[in-house]
Short mmCIF file of C-alpha atoms in Angstrom, two decimals:
data_model
loop_
_atom_site.label_atom_id
_atom_site.label_comp_id
_atom_site.label_asym_id
_atom_site.label_seq_id
_atom_site.Cartn_x
_atom_site.Cartn_y
_atom_site.Cartn_z
CA GLU A 1 -25.53 -103.57 -80.05
CA ASP A 2 -23.89 -106.98 -80.44
CA GLN A 3 -20.17 -106.92 -81.29
CA VAL A 4 -17.66 -109.58 -82.35
CA THR A 5 -13.89 -109.12 -82.64
CA GLN A 6 -11.64 -111.83 -83.99
CA SER A 7 -7.87 -112.07 -83.58
CA PRO A 8 -5.42 -112.36 -85.10
CA GLU A 9 -6.51 -111.02 -88.50
CA ALA A 10 -4.12 -113.47 -90.17
CA LEU A 11 -2.17 -116.47 -88.91
CA ARG A 12 0.54 -118.39 -90.71
CA LEU A 13 1.47 -121.82 -89.35
CA GLN A 14 3.74 -124.64 -90.35
CA GLU A 15 2.08 -127.99 -90.85
CA GLY A 16 1.78 -129.65 -87.44
CA GLU A 17 2.15 -126.39 -85.49
CA SER A 18 -0.87 -126.12 -83.17
CA SER A 19 -2.43 -122.74 -82.35
CA SER A 20 -5.65 -120.96 -81.36
CA LEU A 21 -7.94 -118.34 -82.87
CA ASN A 22 -9.80 -115.93 -80.62
CA CYS A 23 -13.33 -114.54 -80.83
CA SER A 24 -14.28 -111.88 -78.27
CA TYR A 25 -17.92 -110.86 -78.07
CA THR A 26 -20.45 -108.64 -76.36
CA VAL A 27 -24.08 -109.62 -76.77
CA SER A 28 -27.39 -109.08 -75.09
CA GLY A 29 -28.59 -112.52 -74.10
CA LEU A 30 -26.40 -115.03 -75.95
CA ARG A 31 -28.51 -117.59 -77.79
CA GLY A 32 -25.59 -119.17 -79.62
CA LEU A 33 -22.01 -118.65 -80.83
CA PHE A 34 -21.22 -120.10 -84.24
CA TRP A 35 -17.95 -120.95 -85.99
CA TYR A 36 -17.76 -121.17 -89.76
CA ARG A 37 -15.01 -121.92 -92.25
CA GLN A 38 -14.94 -120.05 -95.58
CA ASP A 39 -12.81 -120.97 -98.57
CA PRO A 40 -12.07 -118.36 -101.26
CA GLY A 41 -15.03 -117.76 -103.57
CA LYS A 42 -17.36 -119.98 -101.52
CA GLY A 43 -20.02 -119.54 -98.90
CA PRO A 44 -19.28 -120.13 -95.21
CA GLU A 45 -19.39 -123.76 -94.08
CA PHE A 46 -20.86 -124.44 -90.63
CA LEU A 47 -18.47 -125.94 -88.06
CA PHE A 48 -19.81 -125.58 -84.49
CA THR A 49 -22.50 -124.06 -82.30
CA LEU A 50 -21.80 -123.29 -78.63
CA TYR A 51 -24.59 -122.23 -76.31
CA SER A 52 -23.19 -121.74 -72.80
CA ALA A 53 -19.94 -121.01 -70.98
CA GLY A 54 -17.86 -124.11 -70.42
CA GLU A 55 -19.17 -125.90 -73.48
CA GLU A 56 -16.69 -127.54 -75.86
CA LYS A 57 -17.15 -129.13 -79.31
CA GLU A 58 -14.64 -131.09 -81.38
CA LYS A 59 -14.36 -132.08 -85.02
CA GLU A 60 -11.22 -133.69 -86.40
CA ARG A 61 -8.34 -131.27 -85.69
CA LEU A 62 -10.63 -128.47 -84.46
CA LYS A 63 -11.91 -127.81 -80.97
CA ALA A 64 -14.12 -124.87 -80.00
CA THR A 65 -14.52 -123.60 -76.45
CA LEU A 66 -16.69 -120.88 -74.91
CA THR A 67 -16.46 -118.53 -71.92
CA LYS A 68 -18.76 -115.66 -70.99
CA LYS A 69 -16.66 -113.19 -73.00
CA GLU A 70 -14.83 -115.15 -75.68
CA SER A 71 -14.50 -118.30 -77.70
CA PHE A 72 -11.40 -120.07 -78.91
CA LEU A 73 -10.95 -122.29 -81.93
CA HIS A 74 -8.01 -124.57 -81.23
CA ILE A 75 -6.31 -126.21 -84.20
CA THR A 76 -4.20 -129.24 -83.38
CA ALA A 77 -1.49 -130.39 -85.81
CA PRO A 78 -2.96 -128.45 -88.74
CA LYS A 79 -2.61 -129.55 -92.35
CA PRO A 80 -2.45 -127.37 -95.48
CA GLU A 81 -6.09 -128.23 -96.24
CA ASP A 82 -7.08 -126.40 -93.03
CA SER A 83 -6.08 -123.13 -94.72
CA ALA A 84 -9.21 -120.94 -94.92
CA THR A 85 -10.87 -117.94 -93.30
CA TYR A 86 -12.50 -118.82 -89.99
CA LEU A 87 -15.55 -116.77 -89.04
CA CYS A 88 -17.16 -116.35 -85.63
CA ALA A 89 -20.74 -115.11 -85.18
CA VAL A 90 -23.11 -114.55 -82.26
CA LEU A 91 -26.86 -114.70 -82.05
CA GLY A 92 -28.31 -112.37 -79.44
CA GLY A 93 -31.72 -112.41 -77.87
CA THR A 94 -33.06 -109.19 -79.35
CA SER A 95 -34.00 -110.11 -82.90
CA TYR A 96 -34.95 -113.00 -85.13
CA GLY A 97 -32.02 -114.96 -86.54
CA LYS A 98 -29.72 -111.94 -86.75
CA LEU A 99 -26.15 -113.22 -86.67
CA THR A 100 -23.41 -110.67 -85.95
CA PHE A 101 -20.15 -111.73 -87.57
CA GLY A 102 -16.54 -110.89 -86.85
CA GLN A 103 -14.14 -109.99 -89.62
CA GLY A 104 -12.58 -113.44 -89.60
CA THR A 105 -9.09 -114.90 -89.21
CA ILE A 106 -7.25 -115.90 -92.37
CA LEU A 107 -5.35 -119.09 -91.59
CA THR A 108 -2.54 -120.28 -93.85
CA VAL A 109 -0.85 -123.61 -93.13
CA HIS A 110 2.41 -124.23 -94.97
CA PRO A 111 3.62 -127.77 -95.73
CA GLU B 1 -29.63 -130.58 -105.71
CA THR B 2 -28.74 -130.50 -102.06
CA GLY B 3 -28.24 -127.76 -99.47
CA VAL B 4 -28.59 -124.15 -100.57
CA THR B 5 -28.13 -123.19 -104.20
CA GLN B 6 -27.74 -119.72 -105.73
CA THR B 7 -27.92 -118.46 -109.29
CA PRO B 8 -26.24 -116.86 -111.05
CA ARG B 9 -22.80 -117.41 -109.54
CA HIS B 10 -21.41 -114.32 -111.23
CA LEU B 11 -23.20 -111.19 -112.43
CA VAL B 12 -21.94 -108.00 -114.05
CA MET B 13 -24.45 -105.21 -114.44
CA GLY B 14 -24.59 -101.54 -115.27
CA MET B 15 -26.01 -98.96 -112.92
CA THR B 16 -29.25 -98.70 -114.90
CA ASN B 17 -29.90 -102.44 -115.23
CA LYS B 18 -32.47 -104.51 -113.39
CA LYS B 19 -31.50 -108.03 -112.38
CA SER B 20 -32.52 -110.68 -109.85
CA LEU B 21 -30.60 -113.12 -107.69
CA LYS B 22 -32.20 -116.46 -106.92
CA CYS B 23 -31.75 -118.73 -103.91
CA GLU B 24 -33.26 -122.17 -103.30
CA GLN B 25 -32.93 -124.31 -100.20
CA HIS B 26 -33.46 -128.08 -100.25
CA LEU B 27 -33.25 -128.57 -96.47
CA GLY B 28 -36.89 -128.09 -95.43
CA HIS B 29 -35.97 -125.02 -93.38
CA ASN B 30 -38.39 -122.32 -92.27
CA ALA B 31 -36.13 -119.25 -92.36
CA MET B 32 -34.08 -117.70 -95.17
CA TYR B 33 -31.59 -114.85 -95.18
CA TRP B 34 -29.71 -112.50 -97.52
CA TYR B 35 -26.22 -111.35 -96.53
CA LYS B 36 -23.71 -109.01 -98.18
CA GLN B 37 -19.98 -109.72 -97.95
CA SER B 38 -17.66 -106.91 -99.02
CA ALA B 39 -13.88 -106.99 -99.01
CA LYS B 40 -12.36 -106.20 -95.60
CA LYS B 41 -15.80 -106.09 -93.92
CA PRO B 42 -17.72 -108.59 -91.82
CA LEU B 43 -20.73 -110.35 -93.28
CA GLU B 44 -23.73 -108.01 -93.09
CA LEU B 45 -27.27 -109.28 -92.69
CA MET B 46 -29.67 -107.67 -95.18
CA PHE B 47 -33.02 -109.44 -94.85
CA VAL B 48 -34.61 -112.27 -92.87
CA TYR B 49 -37.72 -114.21 -93.85
CA SER B 50 -39.57 -116.64 -91.62
CA LEU B 51 -42.25 -118.78 -93.26
CA GLU B 52 -42.33 -116.38 -96.22
CA GLU B 53 -42.84 -113.32 -94.02
CA ARG B 54 -40.15 -110.67 -93.72
CA VAL B 55 -39.14 -110.34 -90.08
CA GLU B 56 -35.97 -108.24 -90.38
CA ASN B 57 -34.84 -105.51 -92.71
CA ASN B 58 -31.42 -104.33 -91.69
CA SER B 59 -31.68 -100.75 -93.00
CA VAL B 60 -31.04 -101.81 -96.58
CA PRO B 61 -31.46 -99.23 -99.41
CA SER B 62 -34.65 -99.59 -101.44
CA ARG B 63 -32.66 -100.43 -104.59
CA PHE B 64 -32.52 -103.94 -103.07
CA SER B 65 -35.94 -105.60 -103.01
CA PRO B 66 -36.38 -109.10 -101.57
CA GLU B 67 -39.14 -111.56 -102.44
CA CYS B 68 -39.99 -114.88 -100.78
CA PRO B 69 -42.77 -116.66 -102.70
CA ASN B 70 -42.52 -119.84 -100.59
CA SER B 71 -40.36 -121.33 -97.85
CA SER B 72 -37.89 -122.84 -100.35
CA HIS B 73 -37.22 -119.86 -102.61
CA LEU B 74 -35.81 -116.40 -102.03
CA PHE B 75 -35.08 -113.67 -104.56
CA LEU B 76 -33.19 -110.39 -104.38
CA HIS B 77 -34.30 -107.91 -107.04
CA LEU B 78 -31.70 -105.30 -107.95
CA HIS B 79 -32.22 -101.95 -109.69
CA THR B 80 -30.20 -98.77 -110.17
CA LEU B 81 -27.29 -100.13 -108.14
CA GLN B 82 -24.12 -98.23 -107.34
CA PRO B 83 -20.52 -99.42 -107.83
CA GLU B 84 -20.16 -99.72 -104.03
CA ASP B 85 -22.84 -102.43 -104.14
CA SER B 86 -20.31 -104.74 -105.78
CA ALA B 87 -19.86 -107.65 -103.35
CA LEU B 88 -20.52 -111.33 -102.72
CA TYR B 89 -24.22 -111.85 -101.95
CA LEU B 90 -24.90 -114.88 -99.83
CA CYS B 91 -28.14 -116.66 -99.13
CA ALA B 92 -28.63 -118.83 -96.04
CA SER B 93 -31.36 -120.90 -94.43
CA SER B 94 -32.03 -122.32 -90.97
CA GLN B 95 -34.61 -124.51 -89.28
CA ASP B 96 -35.59 -121.73 -86.88
CA SER B 97 -34.31 -118.42 -85.53
CA ALA B 98 -31.82 -119.99 -83.12
CA ALA B 99 -30.45 -122.79 -85.29
CA GLN B 100 -27.26 -122.72 -87.30
CA GLN B 101 -27.55 -121.13 -90.70
CA PHE B 102 -26.44 -122.96 -93.83
CA PHE B 103 -25.04 -120.84 -96.63
CA GLY B 104 -25.13 -121.08 -100.38
CA PRO B 105 -22.07 -120.50 -102.59
CA GLY B 106 -22.93 -116.85 -103.21
CA THR B 107 -23.34 -114.60 -106.24
CA ARG B 108 -20.35 -112.41 -107.07
CA LEU B 109 -21.89 -109.10 -108.21
CA THR B 110 -19.96 -106.41 -110.05
CA VAL B 111 -21.64 -103.07 -110.75
CA LEU B 112 -20.00 -101.00 -113.47
#
């Protein structure tokens, strides 16, 4: 059974204070690892897809990296508008389109 | 309308009511999904449809009944729900089984 564990559960940063979120996973035949951002009362917003170890993707202040066991979401010089819950999900090779999600990391960036 | 839309955004129902949630995707995707998001729990996949055919049913109770009349529309019919079914119900779509899924805004369901 595919499993995803995200840490920390919550992270409080000062504006400009860089940090990283972790997503550890076990999956049978990784077909993709996905990062989403979710604001309160809204649906998840797609950020990145990573397919193989060593791959990196960047978007503004966010950078996602992937190894064979975990993924990191690095946030450089965050701003208050980066405050949200960040979700990690994996797609394994055993079923159609079945994403397994972690519980998420709640990020709060203070001005 | 763009992306994935869901109606209603909020729904309060009694345990004996029958209601339906509606999802529409404007992205030309071939797959659609229903997820349940409860407080303090990860997103849980409920159903997957590919080209209007159900390909995954994640052990969901029969009081939830999905319907996919075409590749753009997805419904979730609800009847005799329990208070523990109160949650945010999210619809998503993707181009194929391996592509990223795009989510709608969700329906906040409260069962009294």
